[in-house]
Tab-separated table of C-alpha atoms in Angstrom:
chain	number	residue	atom	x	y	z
A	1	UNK	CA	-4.551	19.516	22.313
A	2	UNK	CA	-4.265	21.496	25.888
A	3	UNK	CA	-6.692	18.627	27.392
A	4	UNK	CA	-5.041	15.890	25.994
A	5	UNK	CA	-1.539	17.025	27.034
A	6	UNK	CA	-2.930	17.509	30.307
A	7	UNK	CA	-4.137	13.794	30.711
A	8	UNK	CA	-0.795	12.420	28.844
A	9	UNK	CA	1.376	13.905	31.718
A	10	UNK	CA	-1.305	12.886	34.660
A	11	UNK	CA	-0.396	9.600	33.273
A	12	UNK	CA	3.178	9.946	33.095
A	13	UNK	CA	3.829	11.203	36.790
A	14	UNK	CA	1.109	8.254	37.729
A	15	UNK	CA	3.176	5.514	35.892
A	16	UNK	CA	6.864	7.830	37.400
A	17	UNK	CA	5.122	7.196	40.484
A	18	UNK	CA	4.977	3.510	40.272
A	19	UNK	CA	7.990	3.067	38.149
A	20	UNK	CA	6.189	1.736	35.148
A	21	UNK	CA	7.080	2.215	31.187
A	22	UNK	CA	4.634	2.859	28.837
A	23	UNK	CA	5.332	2.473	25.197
A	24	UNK	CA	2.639	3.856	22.282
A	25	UNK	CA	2.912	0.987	19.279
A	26	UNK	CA	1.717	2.672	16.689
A	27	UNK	CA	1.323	0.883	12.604
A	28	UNK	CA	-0.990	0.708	9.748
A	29	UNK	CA	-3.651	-1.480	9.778
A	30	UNK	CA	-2.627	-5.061	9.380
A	31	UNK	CA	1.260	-4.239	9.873
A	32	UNK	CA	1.204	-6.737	12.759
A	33	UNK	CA	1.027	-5.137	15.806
A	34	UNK	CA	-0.813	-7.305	17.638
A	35	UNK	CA	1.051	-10.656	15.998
A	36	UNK	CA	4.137	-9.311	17.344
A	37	UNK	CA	2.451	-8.908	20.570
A	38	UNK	CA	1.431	-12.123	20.604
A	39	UNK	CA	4.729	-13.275	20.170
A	40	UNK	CA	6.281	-11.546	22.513
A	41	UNK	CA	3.636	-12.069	25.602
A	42	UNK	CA	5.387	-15.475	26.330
A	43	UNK	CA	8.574	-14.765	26.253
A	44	UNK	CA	7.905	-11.570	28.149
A	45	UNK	CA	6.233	-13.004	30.677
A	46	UNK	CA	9.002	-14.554	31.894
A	47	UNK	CA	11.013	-11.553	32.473
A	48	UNK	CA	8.760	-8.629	33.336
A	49	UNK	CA	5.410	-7.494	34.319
A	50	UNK	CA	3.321	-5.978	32.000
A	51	UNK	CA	-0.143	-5.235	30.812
A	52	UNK	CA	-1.651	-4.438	26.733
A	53	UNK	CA	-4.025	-1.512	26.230
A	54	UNK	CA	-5.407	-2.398	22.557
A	55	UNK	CA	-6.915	0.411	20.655
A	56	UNK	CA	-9.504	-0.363	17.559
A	57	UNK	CA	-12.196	1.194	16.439
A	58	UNK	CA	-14.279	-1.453	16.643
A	59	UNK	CA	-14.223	-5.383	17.623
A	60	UNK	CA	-12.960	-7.161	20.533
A	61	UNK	CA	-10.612	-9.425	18.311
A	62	UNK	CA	-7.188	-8.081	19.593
A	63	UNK	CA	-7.917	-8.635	23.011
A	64	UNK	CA	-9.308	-11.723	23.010
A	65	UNK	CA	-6.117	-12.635	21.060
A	66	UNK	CA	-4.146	-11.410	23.243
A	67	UNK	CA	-5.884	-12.646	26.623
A	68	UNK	CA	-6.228	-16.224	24.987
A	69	UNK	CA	-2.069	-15.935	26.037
A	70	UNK	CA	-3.427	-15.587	29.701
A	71	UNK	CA	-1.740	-12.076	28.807
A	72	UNK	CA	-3.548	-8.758	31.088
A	73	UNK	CA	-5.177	-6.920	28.592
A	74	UNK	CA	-7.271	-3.900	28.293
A	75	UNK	CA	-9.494	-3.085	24.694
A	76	UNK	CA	-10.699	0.606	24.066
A	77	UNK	CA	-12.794	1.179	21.178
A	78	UNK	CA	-12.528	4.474	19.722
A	79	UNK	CA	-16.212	4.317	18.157
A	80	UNK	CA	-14.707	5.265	14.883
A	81	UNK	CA	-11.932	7.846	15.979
A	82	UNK	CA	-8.817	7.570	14.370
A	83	UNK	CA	-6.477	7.557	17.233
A	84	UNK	CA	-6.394	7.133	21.023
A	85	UNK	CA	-6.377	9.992	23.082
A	86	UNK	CA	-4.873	10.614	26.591
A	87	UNK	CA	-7.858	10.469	28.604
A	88	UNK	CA	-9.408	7.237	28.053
A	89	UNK	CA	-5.653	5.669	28.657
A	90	UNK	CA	-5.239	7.361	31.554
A	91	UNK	CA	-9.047	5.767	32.855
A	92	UNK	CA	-8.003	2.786	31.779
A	93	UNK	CA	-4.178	2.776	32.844
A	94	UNK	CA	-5.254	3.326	36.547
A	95	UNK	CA	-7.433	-0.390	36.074
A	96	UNK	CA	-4.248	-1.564	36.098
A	97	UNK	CA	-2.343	-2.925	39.457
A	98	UNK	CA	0.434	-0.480	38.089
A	99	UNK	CA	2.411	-1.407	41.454
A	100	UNK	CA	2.648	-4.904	40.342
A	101	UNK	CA	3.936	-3.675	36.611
A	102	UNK	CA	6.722	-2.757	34.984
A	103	UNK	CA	5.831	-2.005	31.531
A	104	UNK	CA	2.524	-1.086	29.873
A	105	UNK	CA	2.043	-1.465	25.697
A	106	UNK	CA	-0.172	0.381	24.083
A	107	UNK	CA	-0.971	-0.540	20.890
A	108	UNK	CA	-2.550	1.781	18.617
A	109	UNK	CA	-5.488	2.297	16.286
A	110	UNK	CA	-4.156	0.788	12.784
A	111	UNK	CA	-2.854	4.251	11.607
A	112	UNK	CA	0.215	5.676	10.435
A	113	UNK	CA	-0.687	9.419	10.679
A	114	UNK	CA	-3.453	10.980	13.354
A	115	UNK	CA	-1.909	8.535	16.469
A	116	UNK	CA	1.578	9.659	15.777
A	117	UNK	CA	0.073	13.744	16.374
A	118	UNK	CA	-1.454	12.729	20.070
A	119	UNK	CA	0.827	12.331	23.516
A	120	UNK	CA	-1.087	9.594	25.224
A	121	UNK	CA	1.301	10.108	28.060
A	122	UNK	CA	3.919	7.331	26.926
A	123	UNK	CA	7.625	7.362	27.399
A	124	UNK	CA	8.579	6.171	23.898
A	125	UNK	CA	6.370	5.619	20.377
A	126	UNK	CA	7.132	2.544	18.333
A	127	UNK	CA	6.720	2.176	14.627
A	128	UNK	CA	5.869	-1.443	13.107
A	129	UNK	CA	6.798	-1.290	9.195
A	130	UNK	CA	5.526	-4.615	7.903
A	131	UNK	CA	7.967	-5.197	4.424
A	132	UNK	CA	4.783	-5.688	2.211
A	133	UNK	CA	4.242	-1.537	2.726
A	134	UNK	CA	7.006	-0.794	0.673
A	135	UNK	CA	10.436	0.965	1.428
A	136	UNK	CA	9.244	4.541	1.213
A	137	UNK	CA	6.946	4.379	3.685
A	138	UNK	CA	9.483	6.760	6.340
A	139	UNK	CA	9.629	8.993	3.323
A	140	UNK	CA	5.711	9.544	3.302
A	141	UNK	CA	4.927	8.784	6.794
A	142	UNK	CA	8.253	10.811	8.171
A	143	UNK	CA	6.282	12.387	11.463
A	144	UNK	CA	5.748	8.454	12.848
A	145	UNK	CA	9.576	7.252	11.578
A	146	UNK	CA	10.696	10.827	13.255
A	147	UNK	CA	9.388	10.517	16.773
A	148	UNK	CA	10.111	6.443	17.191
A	149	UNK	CA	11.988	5.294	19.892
A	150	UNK	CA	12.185	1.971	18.369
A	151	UNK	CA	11.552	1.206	14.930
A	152	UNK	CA	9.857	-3.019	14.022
A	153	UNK	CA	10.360	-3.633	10.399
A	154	UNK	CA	7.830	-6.763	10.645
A	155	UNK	CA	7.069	-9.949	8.112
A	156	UNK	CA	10.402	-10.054	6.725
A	157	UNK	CA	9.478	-13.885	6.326
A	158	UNK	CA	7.757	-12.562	3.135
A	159	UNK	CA	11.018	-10.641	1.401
A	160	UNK	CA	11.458	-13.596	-1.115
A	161	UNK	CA	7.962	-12.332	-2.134
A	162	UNK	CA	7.983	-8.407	-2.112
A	163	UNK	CA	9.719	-6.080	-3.839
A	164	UNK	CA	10.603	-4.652	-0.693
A	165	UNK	CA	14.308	-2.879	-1.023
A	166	UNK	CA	15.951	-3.167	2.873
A	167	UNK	CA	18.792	-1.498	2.314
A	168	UNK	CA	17.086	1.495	0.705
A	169	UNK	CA	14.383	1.453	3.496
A	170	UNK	CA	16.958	1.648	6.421
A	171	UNK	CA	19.169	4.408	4.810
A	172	UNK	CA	15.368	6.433	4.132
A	173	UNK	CA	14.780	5.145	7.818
A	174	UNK	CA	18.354	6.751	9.276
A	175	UNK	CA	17.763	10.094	7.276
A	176	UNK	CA	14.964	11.048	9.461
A	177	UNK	CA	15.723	8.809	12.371
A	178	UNK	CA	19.606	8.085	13.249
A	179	UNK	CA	20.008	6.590	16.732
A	180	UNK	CA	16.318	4.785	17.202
A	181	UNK	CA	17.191	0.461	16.747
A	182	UNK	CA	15.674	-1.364	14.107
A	183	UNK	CA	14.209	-4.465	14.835
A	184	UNK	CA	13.760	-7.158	11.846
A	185	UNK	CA	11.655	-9.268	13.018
A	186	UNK	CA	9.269	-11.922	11.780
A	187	UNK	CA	6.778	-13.988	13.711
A	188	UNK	CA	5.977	-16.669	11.617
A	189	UNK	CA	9.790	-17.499	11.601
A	190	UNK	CA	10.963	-16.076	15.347
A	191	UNK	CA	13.634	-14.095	13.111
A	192	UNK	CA	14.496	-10.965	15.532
A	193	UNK	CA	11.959	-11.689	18.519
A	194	UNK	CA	14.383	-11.962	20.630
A	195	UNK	CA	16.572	-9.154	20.127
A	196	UNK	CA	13.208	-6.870	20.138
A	197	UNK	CA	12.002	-8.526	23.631
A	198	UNK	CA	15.736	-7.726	24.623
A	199	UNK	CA	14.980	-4.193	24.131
A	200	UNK	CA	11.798	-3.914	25.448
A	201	UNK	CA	13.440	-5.553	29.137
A	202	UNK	CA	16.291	-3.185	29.313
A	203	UNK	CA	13.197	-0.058	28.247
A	204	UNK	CA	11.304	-1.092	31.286
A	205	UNK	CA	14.082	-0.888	33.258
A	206	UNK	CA	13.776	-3.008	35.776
A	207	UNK	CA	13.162	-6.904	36.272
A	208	UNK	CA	10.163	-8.161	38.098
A	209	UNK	CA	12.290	-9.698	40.860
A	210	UNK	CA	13.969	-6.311	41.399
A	211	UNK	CA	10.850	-4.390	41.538
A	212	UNK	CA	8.938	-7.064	44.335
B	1	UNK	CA	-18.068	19.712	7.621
B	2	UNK	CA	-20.367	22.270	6.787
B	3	UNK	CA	-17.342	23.973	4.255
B	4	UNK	CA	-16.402	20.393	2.964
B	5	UNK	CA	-19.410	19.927	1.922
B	6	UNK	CA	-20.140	23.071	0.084
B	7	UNK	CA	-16.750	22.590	-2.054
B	8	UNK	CA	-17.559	18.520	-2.626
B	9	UNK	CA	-21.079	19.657	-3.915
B	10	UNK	CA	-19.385	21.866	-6.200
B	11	UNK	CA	-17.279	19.840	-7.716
B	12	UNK	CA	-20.135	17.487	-8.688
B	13	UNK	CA	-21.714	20.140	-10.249
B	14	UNK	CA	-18.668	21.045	-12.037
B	15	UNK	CA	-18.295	17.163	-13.356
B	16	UNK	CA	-21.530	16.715	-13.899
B	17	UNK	CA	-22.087	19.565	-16.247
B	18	UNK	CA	-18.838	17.735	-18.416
B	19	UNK	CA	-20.212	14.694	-17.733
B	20	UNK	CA	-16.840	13.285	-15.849
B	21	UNK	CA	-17.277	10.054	-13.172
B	22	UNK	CA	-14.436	10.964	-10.046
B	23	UNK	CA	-13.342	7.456	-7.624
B	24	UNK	CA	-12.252	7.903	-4.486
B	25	UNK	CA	-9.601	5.327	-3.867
B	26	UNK	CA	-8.676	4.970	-0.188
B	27	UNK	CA	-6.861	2.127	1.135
B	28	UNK	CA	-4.172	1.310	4.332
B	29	UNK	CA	-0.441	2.442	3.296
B	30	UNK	CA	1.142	0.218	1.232
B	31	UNK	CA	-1.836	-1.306	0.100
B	32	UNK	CA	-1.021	-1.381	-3.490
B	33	UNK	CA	-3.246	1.968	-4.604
B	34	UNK	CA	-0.486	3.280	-7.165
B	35	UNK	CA	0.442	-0.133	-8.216
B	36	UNK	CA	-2.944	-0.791	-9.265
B	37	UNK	CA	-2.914	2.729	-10.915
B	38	UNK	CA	0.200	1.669	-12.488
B	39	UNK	CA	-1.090	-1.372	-13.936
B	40	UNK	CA	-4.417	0.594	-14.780
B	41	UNK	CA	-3.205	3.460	-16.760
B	42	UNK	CA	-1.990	1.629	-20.394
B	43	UNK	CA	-5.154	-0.442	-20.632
B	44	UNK	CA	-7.642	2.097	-19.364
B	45	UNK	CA	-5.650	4.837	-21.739
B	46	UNK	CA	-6.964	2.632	-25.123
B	47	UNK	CA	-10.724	3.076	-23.728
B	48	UNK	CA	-11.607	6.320	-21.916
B	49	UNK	CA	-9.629	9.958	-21.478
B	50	UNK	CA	-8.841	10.020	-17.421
B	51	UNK	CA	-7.167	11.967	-14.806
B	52	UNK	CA	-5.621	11.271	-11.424
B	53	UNK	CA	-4.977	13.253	-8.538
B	54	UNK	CA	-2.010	11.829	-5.923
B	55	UNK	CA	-2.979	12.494	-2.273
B	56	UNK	CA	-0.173	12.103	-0.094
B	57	UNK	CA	1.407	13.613	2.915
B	58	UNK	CA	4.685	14.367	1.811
B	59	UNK	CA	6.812	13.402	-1.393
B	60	UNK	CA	5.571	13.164	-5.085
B	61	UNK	CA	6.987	10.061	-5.536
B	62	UNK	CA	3.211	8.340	-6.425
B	63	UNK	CA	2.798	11.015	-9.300
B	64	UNK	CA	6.339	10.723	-10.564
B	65	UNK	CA	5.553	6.695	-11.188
B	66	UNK	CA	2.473	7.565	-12.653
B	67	UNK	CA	3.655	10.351	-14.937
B	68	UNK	CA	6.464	8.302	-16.335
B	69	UNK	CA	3.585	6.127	-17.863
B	70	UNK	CA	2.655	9.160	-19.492
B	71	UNK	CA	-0.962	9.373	-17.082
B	72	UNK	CA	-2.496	13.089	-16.684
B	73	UNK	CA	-1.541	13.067	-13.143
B	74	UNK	CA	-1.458	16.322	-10.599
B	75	UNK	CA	-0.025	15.690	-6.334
B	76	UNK	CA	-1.721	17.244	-3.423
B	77	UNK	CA	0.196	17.359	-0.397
B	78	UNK	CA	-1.458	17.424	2.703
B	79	UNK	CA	1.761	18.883	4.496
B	80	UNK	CA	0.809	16.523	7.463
B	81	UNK	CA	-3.207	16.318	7.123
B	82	UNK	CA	-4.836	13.030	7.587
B	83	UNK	CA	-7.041	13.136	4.044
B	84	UNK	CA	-7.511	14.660	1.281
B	85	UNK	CA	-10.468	18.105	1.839
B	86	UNK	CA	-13.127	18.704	-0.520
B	87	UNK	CA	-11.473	22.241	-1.152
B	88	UNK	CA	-8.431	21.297	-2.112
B	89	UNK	CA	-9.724	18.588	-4.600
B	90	UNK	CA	-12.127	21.175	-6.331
B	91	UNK	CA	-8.875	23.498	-7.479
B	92	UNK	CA	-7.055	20.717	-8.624
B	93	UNK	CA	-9.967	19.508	-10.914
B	94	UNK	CA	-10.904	22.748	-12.069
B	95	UNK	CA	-7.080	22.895	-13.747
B	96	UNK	CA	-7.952	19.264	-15.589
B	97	UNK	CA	-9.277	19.777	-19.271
B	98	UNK	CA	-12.332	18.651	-17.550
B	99	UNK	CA	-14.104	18.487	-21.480
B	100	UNK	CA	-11.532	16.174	-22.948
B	101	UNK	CA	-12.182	13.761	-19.636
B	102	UNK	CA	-14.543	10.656	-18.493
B	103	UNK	CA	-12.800	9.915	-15.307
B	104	UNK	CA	-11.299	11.240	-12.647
B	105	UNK	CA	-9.393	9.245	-10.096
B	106	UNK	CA	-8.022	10.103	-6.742
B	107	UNK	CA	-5.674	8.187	-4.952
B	108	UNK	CA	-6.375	9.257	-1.293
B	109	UNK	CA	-3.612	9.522	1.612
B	110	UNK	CA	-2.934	6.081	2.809
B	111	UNK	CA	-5.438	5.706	6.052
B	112	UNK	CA	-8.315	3.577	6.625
B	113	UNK	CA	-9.818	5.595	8.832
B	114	UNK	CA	-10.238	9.429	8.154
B	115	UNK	CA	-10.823	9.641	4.517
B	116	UNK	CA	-13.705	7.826	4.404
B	117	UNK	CA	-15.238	10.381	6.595
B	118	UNK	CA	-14.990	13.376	4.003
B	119	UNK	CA	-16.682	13.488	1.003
B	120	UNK	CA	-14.550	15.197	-1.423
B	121	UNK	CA	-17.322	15.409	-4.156
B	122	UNK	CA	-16.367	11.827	-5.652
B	123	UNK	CA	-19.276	9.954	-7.362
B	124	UNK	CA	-17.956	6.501	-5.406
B	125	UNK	CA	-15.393	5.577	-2.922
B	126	UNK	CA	-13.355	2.282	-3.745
B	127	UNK	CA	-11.180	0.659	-0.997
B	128	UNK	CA	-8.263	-1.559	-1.584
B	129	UNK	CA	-7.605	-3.979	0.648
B	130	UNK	CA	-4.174	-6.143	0.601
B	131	UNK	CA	-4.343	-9.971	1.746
B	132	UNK	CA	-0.983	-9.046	3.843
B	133	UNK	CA	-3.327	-7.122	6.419
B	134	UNK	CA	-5.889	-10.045	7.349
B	135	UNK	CA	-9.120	-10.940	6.628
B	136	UNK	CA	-10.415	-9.056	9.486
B	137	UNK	CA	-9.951	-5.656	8.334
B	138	UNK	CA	-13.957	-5.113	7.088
B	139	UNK	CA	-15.059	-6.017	10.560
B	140	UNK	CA	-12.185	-3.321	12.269
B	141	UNK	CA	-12.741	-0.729	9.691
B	142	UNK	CA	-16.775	-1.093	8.722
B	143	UNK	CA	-16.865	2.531	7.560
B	144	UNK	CA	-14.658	2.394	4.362
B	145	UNK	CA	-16.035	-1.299	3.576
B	146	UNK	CA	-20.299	0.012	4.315
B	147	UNK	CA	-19.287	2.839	2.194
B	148	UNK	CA	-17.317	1.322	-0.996
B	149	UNK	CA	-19.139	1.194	-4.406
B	150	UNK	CA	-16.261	-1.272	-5.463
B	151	UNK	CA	-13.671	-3.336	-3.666
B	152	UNK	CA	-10.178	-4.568	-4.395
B	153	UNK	CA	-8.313	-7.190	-2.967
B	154	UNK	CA	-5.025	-7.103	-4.203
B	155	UNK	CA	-1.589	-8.887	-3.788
B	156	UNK	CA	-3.612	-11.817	-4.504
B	157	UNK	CA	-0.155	-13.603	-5.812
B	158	UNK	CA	0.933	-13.299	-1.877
B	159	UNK	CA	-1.968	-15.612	-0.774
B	160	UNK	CA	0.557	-18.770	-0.267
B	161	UNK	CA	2.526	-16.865	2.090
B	162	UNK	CA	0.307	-15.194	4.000
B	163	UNK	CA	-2.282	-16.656	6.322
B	164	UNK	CA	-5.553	-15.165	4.865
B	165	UNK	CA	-8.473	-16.475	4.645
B	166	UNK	CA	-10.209	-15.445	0.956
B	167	UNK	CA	-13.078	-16.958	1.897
B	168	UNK	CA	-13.747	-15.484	5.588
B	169	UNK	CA	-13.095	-11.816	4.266
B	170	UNK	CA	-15.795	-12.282	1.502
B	171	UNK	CA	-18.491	-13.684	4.221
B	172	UNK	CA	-17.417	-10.236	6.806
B	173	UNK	CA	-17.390	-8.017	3.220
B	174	UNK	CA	-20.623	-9.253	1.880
B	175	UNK	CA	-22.149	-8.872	6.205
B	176	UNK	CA	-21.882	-5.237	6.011
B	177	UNK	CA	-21.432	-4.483	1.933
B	178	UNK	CA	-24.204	-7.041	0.026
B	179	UNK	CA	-23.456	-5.372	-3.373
B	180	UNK	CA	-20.364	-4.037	-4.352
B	181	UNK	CA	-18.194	-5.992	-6.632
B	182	UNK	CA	-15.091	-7.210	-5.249
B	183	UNK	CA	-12.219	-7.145	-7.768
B	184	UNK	CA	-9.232	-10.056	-6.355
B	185	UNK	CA	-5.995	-8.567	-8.092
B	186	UNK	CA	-2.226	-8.788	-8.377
B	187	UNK	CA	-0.400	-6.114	-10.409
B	188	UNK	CA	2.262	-9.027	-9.633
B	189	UNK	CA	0.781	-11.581	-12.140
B	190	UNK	CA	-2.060	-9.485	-13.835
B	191	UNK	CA	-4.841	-11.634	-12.323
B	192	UNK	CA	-7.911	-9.439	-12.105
B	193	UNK	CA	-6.810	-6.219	-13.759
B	194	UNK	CA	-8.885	-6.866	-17.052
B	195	UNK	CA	-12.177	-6.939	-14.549
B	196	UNK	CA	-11.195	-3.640	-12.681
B	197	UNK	CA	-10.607	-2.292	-16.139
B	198	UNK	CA	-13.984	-3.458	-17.262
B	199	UNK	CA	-15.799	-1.861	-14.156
B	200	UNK	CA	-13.956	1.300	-14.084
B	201	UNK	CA	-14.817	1.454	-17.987
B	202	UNK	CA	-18.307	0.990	-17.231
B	203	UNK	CA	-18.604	3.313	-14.207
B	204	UNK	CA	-17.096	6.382	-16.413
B	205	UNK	CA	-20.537	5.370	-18.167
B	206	UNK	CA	-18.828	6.974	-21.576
B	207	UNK	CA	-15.999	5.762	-23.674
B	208	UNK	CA	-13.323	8.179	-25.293
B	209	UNK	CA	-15.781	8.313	-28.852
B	210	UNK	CA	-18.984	8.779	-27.722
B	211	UNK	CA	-17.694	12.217	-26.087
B	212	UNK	CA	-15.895	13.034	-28.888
């Protein structure tokens, strides 16, 4: 872990140095990290800056997903590791015009576990919980739920079909994790979107126009 | 590996001098492994003596809901770890009445990734898939899906809701995986369970009389 701490805070003082936000979305496989993304790349766009880093293990499907929404995207493929580590975002972080940014996303190989163990030099880690995972997910997963910044319980379009308890999931959810917002969010519906791209403007701190 | 190895060869030994079939059942969190246990244990308790060992991070909660159906059922907790080791796996069998079993089943930590990178002297691996996560999961996890002697789909019942294609993730299955069976399930409606039954009945190779 001594090399990959190093790397996560060359990055940080790199993206300090250019007043950029990194966030580390991190989710099991098929939670819908990259739907969100998708959802939110529009609607983003028009207030920030910002660049994807998508981490898989293999295939270029993410990306091209997400660059199909003329969104600035990066894919690293792990080659079957289970997590990204600090120095191939920190390679790939300096690709980006970082001067020109105000907010790089990282999302994560589809894991709950190894990616939350590994500083990849963000400022914050977010959690998507899609409902269909069950309620005592934080209970079993409580490292992840523990260290999020933010906290996406996702597909909530699919409640009606899932016996998914909310209320028991949010009071597992503030047991571990008090203060860190919960989005609701669906993206087949819109429910929530907008809150959650509320929050990730006032992270980044800072609108493009300010910045330029 | 090396050590892994040693203690997953031993355990085959061990089960194959009692003549007891162990599954490996890895799948994403929340992908409906104890459900399908859950639905498994009352049919599959009329035709063959089994066993099941819980893998999980933290909490017993998946043993609890399988003891209360009266399953021979024993938790390893990880305390953090990624997957279950072979080491670990060949105490806990050695305390099952291996004699008086024809299967053993372990439910692995829920992760994609890592477990299906350590043997942990199982005769097969099964993954479980859930139509929530997308059709593209065989082509973004190939290991686990190359690997499988069996494969469930389950939540089957959710397939209005969600946008997966059946079809698509039988053609990227069948790319990498030409001959495992692929069980389509839902513990919701029962579709499918009588199959899985069938084939985990067949792989123990023995019923309940014969070894008696």
């Amino acid at each position: 872990m001594g090399a990959n701490d190093m790397w996560a805070n060359k990055t940080r003082s790199l993206l300090a140095k250019e007043n950029v936000k990194m966030l580390n979305l991190i989710g099991s496989p098929g939670a819908g990290k990259t739907a969100l993304l998708e959802q939110s790349v529009k609607k983003l766009s028009r207030k920030i800056s910002f660049a994807v880093l998508e981490g898989d293990i293999e295939t270029k499907n993410d990306a091209e997903r997400l660059a199909r929404l003329n969104c600035r995207v990066s894919q690293l493929l792990t080659g079957g590791g289970c997590h990204l580590e600090a120095k191939m975002i920190n390679h790939a972080v300096r690709d980006f015009p970082l001067r020109h940014l105000d907010l790089v996303v990282v999302e994560n190989v589809g894991n709950l576990i190894c990616p939350a163990e590994f500083d990849i030099g963000e400022h914050a880690k977010v959690v998507v919980l899609s409902v269909t995972e069950g309620e005592d997910k934080p209970l079993k997963y409580p490292t992840i739920f523990r260290e999020a910044k933010a906290i996406v319980i996702s597909k909530i379009d699919l409640l009606p079909h899932v016996p998914f308890k909310l209320k028991r999931c949010l009071e597992f959810i503030r047991n571990i994790n008090p203060y860190a917002p919960v989005f609701k969010v669906s993206v087949m519906t819109g429910k929530g979107i907008k809150e959650w791209i509320d929050w990730l403007v006032s992270y980044a701190g800072c609108s493009k126009n300010e910045k330029k």
